[in-house]
mmCIF file with all atom_site columns, C-alpha atoms in Angstrom:
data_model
loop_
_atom_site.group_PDB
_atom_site.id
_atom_site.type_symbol
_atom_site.label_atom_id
_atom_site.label_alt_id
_atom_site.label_comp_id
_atom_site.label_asym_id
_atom_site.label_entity_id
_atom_site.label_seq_id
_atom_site.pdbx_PDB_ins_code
_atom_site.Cartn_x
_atom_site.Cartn_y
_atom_site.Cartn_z
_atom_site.occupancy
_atom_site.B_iso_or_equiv
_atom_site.pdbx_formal_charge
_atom_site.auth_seq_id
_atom_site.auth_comp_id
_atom_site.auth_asym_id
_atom_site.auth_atom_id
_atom_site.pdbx_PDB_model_num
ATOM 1   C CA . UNK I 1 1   ? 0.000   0.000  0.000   1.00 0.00 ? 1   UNK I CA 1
ATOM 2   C CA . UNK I 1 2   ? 1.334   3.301  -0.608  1.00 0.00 ? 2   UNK I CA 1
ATOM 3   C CA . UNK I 1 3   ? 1.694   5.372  2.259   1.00 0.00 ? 3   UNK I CA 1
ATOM 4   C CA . UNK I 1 4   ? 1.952   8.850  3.349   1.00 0.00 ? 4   UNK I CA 1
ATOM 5   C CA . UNK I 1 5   ? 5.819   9.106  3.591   1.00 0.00 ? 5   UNK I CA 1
ATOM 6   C CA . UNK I 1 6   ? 6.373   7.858  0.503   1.00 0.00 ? 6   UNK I CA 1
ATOM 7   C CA . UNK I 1 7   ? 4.011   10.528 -0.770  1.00 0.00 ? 7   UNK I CA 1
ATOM 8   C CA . UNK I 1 8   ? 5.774   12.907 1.170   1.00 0.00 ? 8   UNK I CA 1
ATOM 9   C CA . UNK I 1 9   ? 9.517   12.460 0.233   1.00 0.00 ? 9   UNK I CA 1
ATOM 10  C CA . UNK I 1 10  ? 8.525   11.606 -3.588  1.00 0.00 ? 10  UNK I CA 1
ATOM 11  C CA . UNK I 1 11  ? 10.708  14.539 -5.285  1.00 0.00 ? 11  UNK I CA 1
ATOM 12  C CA . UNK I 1 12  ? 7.949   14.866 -8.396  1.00 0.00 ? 12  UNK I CA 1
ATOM 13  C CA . UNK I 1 13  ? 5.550   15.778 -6.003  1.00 0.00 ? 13  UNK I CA 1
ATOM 14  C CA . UNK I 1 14  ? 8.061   18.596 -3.798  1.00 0.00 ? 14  UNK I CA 1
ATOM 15  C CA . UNK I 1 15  ? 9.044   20.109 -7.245  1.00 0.00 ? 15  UNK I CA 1
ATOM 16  C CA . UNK I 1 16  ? 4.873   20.341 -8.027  1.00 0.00 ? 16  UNK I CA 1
ATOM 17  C CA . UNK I 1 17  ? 4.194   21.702 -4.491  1.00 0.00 ? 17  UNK I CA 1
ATOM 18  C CA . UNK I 1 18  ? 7.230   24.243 -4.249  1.00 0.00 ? 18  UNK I CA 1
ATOM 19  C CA . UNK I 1 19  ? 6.115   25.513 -8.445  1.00 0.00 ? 19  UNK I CA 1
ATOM 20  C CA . UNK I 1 20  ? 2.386   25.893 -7.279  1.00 0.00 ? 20  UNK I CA 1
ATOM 21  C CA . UNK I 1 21  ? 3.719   27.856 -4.485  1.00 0.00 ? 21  UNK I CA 1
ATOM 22  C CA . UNK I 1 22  ? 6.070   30.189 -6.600  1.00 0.00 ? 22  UNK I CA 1
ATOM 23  C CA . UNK I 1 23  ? 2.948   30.498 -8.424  1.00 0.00 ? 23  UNK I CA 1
ATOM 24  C CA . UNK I 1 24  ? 0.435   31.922 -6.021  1.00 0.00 ? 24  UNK I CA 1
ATOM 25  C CA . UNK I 1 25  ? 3.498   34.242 -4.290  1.00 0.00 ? 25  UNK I CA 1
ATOM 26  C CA . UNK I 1 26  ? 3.688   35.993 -8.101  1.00 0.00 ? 26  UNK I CA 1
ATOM 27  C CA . UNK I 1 27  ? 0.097   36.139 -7.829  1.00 0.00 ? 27  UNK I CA 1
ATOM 28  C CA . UNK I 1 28  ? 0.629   38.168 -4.449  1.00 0.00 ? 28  UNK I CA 1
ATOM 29  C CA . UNK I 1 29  ? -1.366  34.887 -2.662  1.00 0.00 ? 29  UNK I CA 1
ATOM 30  C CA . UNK I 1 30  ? -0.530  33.553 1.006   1.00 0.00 ? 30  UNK I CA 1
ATOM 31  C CA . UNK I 1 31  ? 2.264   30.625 1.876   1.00 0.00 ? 31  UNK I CA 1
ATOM 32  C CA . UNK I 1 32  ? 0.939   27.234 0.401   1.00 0.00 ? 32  UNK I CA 1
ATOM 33  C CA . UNK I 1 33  ? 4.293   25.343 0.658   1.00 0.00 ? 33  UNK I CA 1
ATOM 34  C CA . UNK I 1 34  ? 5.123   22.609 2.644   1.00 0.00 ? 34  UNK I CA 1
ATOM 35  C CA . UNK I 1 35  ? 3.877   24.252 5.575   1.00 0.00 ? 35  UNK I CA 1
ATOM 36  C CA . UNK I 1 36  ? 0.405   24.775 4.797   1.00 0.00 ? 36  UNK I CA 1
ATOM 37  C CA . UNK I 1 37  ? -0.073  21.201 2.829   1.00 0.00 ? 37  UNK I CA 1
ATOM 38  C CA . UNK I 1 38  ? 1.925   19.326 6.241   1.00 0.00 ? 38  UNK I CA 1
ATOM 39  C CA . UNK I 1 39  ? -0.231  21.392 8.270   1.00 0.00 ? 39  UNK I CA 1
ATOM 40  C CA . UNK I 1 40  ? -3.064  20.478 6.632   1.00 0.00 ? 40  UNK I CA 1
ATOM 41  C CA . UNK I 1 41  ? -2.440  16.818 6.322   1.00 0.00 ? 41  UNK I CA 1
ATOM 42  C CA . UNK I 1 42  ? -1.744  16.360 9.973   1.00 0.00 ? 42  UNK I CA 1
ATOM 43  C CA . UNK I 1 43  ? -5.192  18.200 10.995  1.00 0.00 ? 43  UNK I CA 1
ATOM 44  C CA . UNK I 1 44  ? -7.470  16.231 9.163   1.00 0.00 ? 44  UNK I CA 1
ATOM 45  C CA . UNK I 1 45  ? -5.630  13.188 10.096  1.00 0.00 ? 45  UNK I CA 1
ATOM 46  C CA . UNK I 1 46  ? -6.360  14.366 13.902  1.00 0.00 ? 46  UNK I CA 1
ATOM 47  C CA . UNK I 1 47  ? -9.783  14.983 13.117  1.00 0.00 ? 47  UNK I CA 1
ATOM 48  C CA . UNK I 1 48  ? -10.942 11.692 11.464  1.00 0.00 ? 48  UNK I CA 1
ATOM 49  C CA . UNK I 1 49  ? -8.313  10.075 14.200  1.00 0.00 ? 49  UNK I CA 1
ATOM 50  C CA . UNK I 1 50  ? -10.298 11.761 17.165  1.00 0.00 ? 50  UNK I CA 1
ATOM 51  C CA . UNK I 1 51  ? -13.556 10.232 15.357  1.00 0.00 ? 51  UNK I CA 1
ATOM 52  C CA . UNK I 1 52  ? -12.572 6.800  15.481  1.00 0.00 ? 52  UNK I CA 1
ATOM 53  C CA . UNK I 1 53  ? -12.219 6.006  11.853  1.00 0.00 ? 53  UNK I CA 1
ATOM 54  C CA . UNK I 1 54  ? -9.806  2.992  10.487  1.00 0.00 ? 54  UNK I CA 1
ATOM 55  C CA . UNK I 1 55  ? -6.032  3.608  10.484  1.00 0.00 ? 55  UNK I CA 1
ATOM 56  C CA . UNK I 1 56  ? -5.617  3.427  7.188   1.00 0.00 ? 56  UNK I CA 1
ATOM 57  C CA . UNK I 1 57  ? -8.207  5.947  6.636   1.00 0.00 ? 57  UNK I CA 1
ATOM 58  C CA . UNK I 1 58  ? -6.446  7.971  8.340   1.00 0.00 ? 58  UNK I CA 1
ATOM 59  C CA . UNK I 1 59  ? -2.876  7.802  6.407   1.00 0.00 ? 59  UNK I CA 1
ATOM 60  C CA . UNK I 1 60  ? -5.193  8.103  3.208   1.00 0.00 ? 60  UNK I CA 1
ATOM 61  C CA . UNK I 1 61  ? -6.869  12.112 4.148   1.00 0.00 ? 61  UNK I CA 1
ATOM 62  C CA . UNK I 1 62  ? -3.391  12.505 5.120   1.00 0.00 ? 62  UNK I CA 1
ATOM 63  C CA . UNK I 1 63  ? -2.503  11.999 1.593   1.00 0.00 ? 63  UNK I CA 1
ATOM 64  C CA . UNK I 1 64  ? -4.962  14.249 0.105   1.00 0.00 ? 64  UNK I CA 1
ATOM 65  C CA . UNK I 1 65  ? -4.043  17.117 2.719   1.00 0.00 ? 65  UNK I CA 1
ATOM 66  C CA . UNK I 1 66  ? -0.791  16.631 1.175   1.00 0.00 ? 66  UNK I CA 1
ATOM 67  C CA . UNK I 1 67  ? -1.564  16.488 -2.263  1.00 0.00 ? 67  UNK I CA 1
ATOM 68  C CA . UNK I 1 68  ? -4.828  19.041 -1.964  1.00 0.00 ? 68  UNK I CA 1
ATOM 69  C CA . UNK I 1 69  ? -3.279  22.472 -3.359  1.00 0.00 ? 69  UNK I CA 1
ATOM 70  C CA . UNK I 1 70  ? -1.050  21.229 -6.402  1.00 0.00 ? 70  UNK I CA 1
ATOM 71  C CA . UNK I 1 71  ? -3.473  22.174 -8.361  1.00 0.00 ? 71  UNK I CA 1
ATOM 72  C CA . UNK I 1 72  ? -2.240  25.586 -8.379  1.00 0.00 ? 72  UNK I CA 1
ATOM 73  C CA . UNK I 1 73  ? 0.566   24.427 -10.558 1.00 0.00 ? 73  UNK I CA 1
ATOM 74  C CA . UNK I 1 74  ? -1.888  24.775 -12.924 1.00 0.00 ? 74  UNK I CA 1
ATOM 75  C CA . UNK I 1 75  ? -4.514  27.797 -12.313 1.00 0.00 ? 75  UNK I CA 1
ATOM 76  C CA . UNK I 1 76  ? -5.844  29.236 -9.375  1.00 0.00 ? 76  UNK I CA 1
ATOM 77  C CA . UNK I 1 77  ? -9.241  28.849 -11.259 1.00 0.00 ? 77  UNK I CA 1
ATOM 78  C CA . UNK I 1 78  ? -10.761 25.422 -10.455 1.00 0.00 ? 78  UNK I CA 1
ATOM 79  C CA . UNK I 1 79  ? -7.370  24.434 -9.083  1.00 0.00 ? 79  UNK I CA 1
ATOM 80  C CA . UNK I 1 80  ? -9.454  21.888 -6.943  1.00 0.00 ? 80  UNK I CA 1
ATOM 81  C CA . UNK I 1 81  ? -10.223 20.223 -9.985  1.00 0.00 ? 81  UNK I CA 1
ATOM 82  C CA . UNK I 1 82  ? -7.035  20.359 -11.478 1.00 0.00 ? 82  UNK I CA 1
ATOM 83  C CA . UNK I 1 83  ? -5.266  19.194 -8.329  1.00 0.00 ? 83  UNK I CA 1
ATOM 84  C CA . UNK I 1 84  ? -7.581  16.218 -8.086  1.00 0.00 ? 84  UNK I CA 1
ATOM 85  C CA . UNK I 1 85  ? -6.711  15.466 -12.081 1.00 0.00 ? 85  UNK I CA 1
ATOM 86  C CA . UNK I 1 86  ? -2.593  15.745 -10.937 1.00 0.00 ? 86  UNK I CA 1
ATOM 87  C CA . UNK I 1 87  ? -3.186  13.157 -8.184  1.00 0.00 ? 87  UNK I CA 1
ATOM 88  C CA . UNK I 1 88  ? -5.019  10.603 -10.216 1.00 0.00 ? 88  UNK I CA 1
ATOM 89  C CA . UNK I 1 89  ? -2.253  10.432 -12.447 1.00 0.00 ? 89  UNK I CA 1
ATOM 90  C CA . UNK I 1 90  ? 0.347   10.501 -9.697  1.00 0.00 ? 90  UNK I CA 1
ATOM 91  C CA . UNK I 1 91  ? -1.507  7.894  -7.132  1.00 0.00 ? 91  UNK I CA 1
ATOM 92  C CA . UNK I 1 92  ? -2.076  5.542  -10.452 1.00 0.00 ? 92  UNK I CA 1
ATOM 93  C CA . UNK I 1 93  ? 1.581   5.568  -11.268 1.00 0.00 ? 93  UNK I CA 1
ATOM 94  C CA . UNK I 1 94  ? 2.588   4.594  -8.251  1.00 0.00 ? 94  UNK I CA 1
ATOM 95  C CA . UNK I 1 95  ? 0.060   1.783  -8.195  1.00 0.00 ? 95  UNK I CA 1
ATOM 96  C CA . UNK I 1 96  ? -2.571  2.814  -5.768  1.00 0.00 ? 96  UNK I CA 1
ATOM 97  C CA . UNK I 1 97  ? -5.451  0.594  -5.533  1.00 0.00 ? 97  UNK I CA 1
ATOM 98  C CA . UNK I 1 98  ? -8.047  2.444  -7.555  1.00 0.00 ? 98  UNK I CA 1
ATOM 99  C CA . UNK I 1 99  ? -10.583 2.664  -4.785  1.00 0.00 ? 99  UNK I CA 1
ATOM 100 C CA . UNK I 1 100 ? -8.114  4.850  -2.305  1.00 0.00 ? 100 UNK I CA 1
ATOM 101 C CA . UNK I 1 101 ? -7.663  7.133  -5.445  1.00 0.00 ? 101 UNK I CA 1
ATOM 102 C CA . UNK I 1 102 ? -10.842 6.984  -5.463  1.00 0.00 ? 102 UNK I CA 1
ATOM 103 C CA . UNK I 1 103 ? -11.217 8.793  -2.118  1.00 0.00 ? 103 UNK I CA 1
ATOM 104 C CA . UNK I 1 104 ? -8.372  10.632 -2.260  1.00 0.00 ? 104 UNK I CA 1
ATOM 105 C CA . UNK I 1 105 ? -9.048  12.952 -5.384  1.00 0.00 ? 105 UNK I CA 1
ATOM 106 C CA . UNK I 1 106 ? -12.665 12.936 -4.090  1.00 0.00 ? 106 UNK I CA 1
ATOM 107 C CA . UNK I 1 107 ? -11.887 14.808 -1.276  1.00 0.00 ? 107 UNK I CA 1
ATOM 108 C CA . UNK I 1 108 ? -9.062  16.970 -3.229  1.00 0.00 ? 108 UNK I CA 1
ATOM 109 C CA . UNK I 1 109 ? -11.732 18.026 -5.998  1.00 0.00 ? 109 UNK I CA 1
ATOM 110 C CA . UNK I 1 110 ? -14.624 18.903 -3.071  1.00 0.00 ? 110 UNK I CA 1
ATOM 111 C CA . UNK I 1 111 ? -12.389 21.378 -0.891  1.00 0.00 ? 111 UNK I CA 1
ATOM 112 C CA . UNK I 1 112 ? -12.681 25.001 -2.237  1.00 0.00 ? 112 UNK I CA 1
ATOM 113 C CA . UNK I 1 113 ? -15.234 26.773 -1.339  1.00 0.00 ? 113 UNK I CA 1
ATOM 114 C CA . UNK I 1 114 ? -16.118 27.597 -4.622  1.00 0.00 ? 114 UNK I CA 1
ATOM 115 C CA . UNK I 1 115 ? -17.511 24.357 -5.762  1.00 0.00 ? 115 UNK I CA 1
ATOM 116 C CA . UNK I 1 116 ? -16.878 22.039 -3.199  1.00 0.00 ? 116 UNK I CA 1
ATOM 117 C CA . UNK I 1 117 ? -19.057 20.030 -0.950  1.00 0.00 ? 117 UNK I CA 1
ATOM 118 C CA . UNK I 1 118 ? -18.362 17.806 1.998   1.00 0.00 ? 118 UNK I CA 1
ATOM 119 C CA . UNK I 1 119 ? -19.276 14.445 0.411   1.00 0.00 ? 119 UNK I CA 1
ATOM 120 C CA . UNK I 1 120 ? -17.638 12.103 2.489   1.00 0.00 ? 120 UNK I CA 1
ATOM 121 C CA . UNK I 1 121 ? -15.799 12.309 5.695   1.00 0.00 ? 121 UNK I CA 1
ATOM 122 C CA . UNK I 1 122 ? -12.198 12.955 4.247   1.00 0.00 ? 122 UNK I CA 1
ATOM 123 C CA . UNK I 1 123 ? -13.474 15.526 2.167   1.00 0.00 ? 123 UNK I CA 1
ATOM 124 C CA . UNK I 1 124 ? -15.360 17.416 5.399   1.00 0.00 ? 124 UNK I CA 1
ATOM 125 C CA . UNK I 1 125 ? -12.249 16.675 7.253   1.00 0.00 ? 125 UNK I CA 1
ATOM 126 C CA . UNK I 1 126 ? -9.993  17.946 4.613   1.00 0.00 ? 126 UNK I CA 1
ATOM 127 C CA . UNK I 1 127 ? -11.917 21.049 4.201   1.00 0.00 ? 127 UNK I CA 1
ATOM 128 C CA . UNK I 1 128 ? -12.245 21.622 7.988   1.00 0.00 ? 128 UNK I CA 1
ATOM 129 C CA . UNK I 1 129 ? -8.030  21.263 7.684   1.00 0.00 ? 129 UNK I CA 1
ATOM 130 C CA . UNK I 1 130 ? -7.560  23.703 5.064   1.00 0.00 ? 130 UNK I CA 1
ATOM 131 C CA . UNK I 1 131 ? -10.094 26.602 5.969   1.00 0.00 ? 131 UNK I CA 1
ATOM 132 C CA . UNK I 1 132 ? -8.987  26.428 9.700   1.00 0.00 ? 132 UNK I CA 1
ATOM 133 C CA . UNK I 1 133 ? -5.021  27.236 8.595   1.00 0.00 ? 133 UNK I CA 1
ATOM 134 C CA . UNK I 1 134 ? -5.082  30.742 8.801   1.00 0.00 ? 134 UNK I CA 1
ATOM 135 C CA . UNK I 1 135 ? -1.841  32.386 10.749  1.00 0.00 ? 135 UNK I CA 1
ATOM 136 C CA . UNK I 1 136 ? 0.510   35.243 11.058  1.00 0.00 ? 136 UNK I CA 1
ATOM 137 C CA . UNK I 1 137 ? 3.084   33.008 9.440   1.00 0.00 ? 137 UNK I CA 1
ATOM 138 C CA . UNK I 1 138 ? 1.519   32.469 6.068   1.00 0.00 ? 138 UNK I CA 1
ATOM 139 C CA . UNK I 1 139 ? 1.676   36.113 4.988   1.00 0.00 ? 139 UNK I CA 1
ATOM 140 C CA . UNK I 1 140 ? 4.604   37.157 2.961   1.00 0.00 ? 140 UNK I CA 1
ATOM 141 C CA . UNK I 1 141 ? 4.188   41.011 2.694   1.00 0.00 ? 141 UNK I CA 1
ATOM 142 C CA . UNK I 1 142 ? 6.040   41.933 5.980   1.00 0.00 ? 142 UNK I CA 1
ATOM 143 C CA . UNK I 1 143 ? 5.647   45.478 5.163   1.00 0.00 ? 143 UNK I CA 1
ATOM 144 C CA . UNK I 1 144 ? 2.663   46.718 7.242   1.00 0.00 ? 144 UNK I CA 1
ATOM 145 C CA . UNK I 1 145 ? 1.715   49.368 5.505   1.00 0.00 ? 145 UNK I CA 1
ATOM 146 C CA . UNK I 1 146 ? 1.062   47.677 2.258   1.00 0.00 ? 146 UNK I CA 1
ATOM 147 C CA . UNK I 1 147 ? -1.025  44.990 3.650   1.00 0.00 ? 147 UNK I CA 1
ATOM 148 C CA . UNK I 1 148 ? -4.284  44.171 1.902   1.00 0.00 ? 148 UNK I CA 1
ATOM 149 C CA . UNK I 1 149 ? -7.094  42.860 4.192   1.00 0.00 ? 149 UNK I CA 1
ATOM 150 C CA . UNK I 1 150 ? -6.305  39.098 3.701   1.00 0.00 ? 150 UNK I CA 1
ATOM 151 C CA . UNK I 1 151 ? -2.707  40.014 4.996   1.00 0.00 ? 151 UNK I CA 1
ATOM 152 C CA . UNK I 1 152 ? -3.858  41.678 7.459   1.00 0.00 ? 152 UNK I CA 1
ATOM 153 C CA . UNK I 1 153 ? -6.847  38.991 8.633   1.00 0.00 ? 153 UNK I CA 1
ATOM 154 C CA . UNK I 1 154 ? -3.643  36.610 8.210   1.00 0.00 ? 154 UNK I CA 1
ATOM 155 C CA . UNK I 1 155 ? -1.062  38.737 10.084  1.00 0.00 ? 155 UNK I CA 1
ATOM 156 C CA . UNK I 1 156 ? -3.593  39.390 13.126  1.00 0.00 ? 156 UNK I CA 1
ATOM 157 C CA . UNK I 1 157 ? -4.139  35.842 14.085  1.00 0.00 ? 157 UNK I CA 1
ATOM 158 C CA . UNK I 1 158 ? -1.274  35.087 16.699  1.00 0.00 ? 158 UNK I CA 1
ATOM 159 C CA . UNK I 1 159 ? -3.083  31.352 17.307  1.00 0.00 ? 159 UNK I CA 1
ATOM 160 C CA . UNK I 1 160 ? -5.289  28.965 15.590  1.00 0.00 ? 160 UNK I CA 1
ATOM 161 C CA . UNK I 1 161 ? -6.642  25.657 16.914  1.00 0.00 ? 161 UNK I CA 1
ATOM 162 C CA . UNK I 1 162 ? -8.747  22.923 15.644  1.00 0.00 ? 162 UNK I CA 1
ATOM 163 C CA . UNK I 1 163 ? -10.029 20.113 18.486  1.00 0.00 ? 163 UNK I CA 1
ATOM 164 C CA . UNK I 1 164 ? -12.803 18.064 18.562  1.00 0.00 ? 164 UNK I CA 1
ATOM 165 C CA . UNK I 1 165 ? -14.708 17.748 22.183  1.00 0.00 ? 165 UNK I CA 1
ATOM 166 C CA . UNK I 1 166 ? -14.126 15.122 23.975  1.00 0.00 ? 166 UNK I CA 1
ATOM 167 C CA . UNK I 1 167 ? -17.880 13.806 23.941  1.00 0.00 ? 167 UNK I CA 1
ATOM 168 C CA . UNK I 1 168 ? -17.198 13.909 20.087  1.00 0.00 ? 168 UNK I CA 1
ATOM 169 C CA . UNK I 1 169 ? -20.378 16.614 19.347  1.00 0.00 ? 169 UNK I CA 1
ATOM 170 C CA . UNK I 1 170 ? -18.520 19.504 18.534  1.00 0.00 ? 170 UNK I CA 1
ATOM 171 C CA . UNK I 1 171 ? -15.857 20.517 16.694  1.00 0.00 ? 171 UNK I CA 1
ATOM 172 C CA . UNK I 1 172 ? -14.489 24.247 17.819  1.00 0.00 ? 172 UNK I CA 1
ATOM 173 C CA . UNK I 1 173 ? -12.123 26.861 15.676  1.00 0.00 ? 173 UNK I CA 1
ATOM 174 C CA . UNK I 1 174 ? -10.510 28.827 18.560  1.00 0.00 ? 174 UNK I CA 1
ATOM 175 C CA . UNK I 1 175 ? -8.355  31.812 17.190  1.00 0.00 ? 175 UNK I CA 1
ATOM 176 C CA . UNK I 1 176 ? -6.695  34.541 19.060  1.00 0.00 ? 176 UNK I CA 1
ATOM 177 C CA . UNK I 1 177 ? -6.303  37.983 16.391  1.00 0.00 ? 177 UNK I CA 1
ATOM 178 C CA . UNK I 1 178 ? -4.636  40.918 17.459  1.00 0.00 ? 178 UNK I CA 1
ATOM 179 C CA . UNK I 1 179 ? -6.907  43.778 16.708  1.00 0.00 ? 179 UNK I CA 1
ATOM 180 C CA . UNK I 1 180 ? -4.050  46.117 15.916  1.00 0.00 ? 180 UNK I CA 1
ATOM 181 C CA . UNK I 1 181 ? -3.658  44.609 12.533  1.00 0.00 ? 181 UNK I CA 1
ATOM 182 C CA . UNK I 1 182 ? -7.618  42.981 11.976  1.00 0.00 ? 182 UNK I CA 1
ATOM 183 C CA . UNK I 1 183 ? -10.437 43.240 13.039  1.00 0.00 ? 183 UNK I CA 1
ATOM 184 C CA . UNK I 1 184 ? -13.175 40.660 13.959  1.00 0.00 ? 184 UNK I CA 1
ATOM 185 C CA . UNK I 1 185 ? -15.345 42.005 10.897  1.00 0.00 ? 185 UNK I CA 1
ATOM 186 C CA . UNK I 1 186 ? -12.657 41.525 8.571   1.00 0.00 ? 186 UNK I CA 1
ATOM 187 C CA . UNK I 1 187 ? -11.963 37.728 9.688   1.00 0.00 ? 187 UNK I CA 1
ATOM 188 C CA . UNK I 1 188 ? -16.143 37.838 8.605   1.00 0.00 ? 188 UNK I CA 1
ATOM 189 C CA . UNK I 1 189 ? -15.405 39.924 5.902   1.00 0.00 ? 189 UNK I CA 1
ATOM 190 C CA . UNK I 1 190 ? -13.350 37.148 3.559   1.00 0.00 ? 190 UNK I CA 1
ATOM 191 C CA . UNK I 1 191 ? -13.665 34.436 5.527   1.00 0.00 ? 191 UNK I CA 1
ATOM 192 C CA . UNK I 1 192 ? -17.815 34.133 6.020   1.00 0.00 ? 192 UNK I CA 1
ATOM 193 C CA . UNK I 1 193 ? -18.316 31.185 2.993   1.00 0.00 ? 193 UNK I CA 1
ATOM 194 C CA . UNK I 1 194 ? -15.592 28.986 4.517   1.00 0.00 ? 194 UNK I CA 1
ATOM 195 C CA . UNK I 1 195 ? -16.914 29.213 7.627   1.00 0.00 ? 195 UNK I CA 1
ATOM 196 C CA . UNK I 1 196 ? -20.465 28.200 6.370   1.00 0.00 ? 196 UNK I CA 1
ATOM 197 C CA . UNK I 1 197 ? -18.112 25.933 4.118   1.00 0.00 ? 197 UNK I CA 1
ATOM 198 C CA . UNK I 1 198 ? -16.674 24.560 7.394   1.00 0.00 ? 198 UNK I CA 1
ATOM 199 C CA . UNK I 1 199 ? -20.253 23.912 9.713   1.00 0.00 ? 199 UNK I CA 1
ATOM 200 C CA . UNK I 1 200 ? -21.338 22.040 6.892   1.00 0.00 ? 200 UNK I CA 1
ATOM 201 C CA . UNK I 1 201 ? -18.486 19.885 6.808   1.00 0.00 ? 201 UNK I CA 1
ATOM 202 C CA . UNK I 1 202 ? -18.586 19.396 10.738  1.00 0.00 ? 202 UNK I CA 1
ATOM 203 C CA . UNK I 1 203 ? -22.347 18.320 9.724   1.00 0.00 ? 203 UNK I CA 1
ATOM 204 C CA . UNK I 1 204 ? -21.327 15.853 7.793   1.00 0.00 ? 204 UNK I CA 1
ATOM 205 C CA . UNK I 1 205 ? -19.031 14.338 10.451  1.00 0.00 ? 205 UNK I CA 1
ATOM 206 C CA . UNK I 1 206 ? -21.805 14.450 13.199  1.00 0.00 ? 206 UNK I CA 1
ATOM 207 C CA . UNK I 1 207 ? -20.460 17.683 14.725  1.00 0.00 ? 207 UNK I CA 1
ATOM 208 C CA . UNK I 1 208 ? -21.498 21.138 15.374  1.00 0.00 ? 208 UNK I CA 1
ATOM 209 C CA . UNK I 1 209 ? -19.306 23.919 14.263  1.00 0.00 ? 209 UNK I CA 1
ATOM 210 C CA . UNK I 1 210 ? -18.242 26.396 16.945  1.00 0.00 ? 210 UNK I CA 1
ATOM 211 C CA . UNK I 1 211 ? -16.077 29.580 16.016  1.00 0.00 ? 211 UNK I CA 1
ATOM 212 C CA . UNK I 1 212 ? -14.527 31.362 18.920  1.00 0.00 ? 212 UNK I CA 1
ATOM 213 C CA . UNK I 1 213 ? -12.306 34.824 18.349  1.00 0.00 ? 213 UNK I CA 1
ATOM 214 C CA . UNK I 1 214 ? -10.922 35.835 21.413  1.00 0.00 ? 214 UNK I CA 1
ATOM 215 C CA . UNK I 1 215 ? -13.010 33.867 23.956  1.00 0.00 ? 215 UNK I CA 1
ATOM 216 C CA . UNK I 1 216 ? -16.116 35.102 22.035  1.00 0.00 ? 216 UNK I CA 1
ATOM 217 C CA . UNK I 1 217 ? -18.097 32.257 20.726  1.00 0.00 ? 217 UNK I CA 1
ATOM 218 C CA . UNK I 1 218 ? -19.479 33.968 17.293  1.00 0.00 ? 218 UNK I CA 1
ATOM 219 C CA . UNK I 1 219 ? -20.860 30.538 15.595  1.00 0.00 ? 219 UNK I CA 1
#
């Protein structure tokens, strides 16, 4: 079975994560490198992991957090799509079983809020993953003054955590934002459809979606 590490230290897939990258930084776009794709991998790993579901489930929505974003390499536009299209061809060269493609590019082509939909439980839990990455360290501009509004949402948020309760009923997005760089209203401003995006996914996991910005429970 292929597994996550090999996915991880397979140097086709690096060089297609670090040119998507370059891609959205021309395009004046937030870090999606290694951090946000590990980042992402590992949370919806913890969330399906938390939920009881089968180990090699698990390693599997670890993959697509991985792979979710290489679309990029591509087009911004529908790069969902695209990145789903790049991972069929790279999981069926390596010789994945069809049905964990299956699953896999599933959840890739379902994430963005644009068109996606929480279909099955790796795609709500990759989509919980991916909208809930938003930190200081992401934003590239470090010139203050020339922020736009998703550096500065970006820049304000010192913290950002994802847990699922312990009674398994409610998954909660606790973020702490410094106000001196964002407000509350602009976190609402750009981020309001994946937050929707993101209480439909918990749905579809059995969980209610709770949003918290600085101790203030807003969803």
């Amino acid at each position: 079975m292929i597994t996550f590490e090999q996915i991880r230290n397979d140097q086709t897939i690096q060089t297609y994560i670090r040119k998507a990258n370059e891609s959205l930084q021309a395009l004046g776009f937030t870090e999606h490198s290694f951090a946000h794709v590990g980042l992402v991998a590992a949370r919806a790993r913890d969330i399906l992991q938390k939920l009881d579901y089968p180990q090699r489930e698990l390693e599997l929505v670890q993959i697509a957090g991985y792979l979710h974003d290489i679309g990029n390499l591509i087009n911004r536009v529908d790069h969902s799509q695209s990145g789903a299209m790049m991972a069929f061809r790279l999981l069926d060269r390596m010789g994945m079983d069809p049905l964990e493609i299956s699953e896999i590019i599933t959840a890739i082509g379902n994430h963005d809020e644009g068109t996606g939909k929480p279909v099955s439980a790796m795609a709500a839990a990759l989509i919980l993953a991916d909208k809930s990455d938003v930190r200081r360290s992401r934003v590239r501009n470090r010139e203050a003054s020339t922020f736009d509004i998703h550096d500065r949402v970006n820049y304000s948020v010192r913290e950002s955590k994802l847990t699922v309760s312990e009674d398994h009923t409610q998954l909660l997005l606790e973020l702490t934002i410094d106000t001196q760089y964002g407000s509350i209203m602009d976190y609402f401003e750009i981020f309001m459809g994946r937050m929707l995006m993101c209480r439909k996914a918990a749905e579809r996991l059995g969980l209610q979606f709770r949003l918290t910005i600085n101790h203030q429970q807003l969803l």
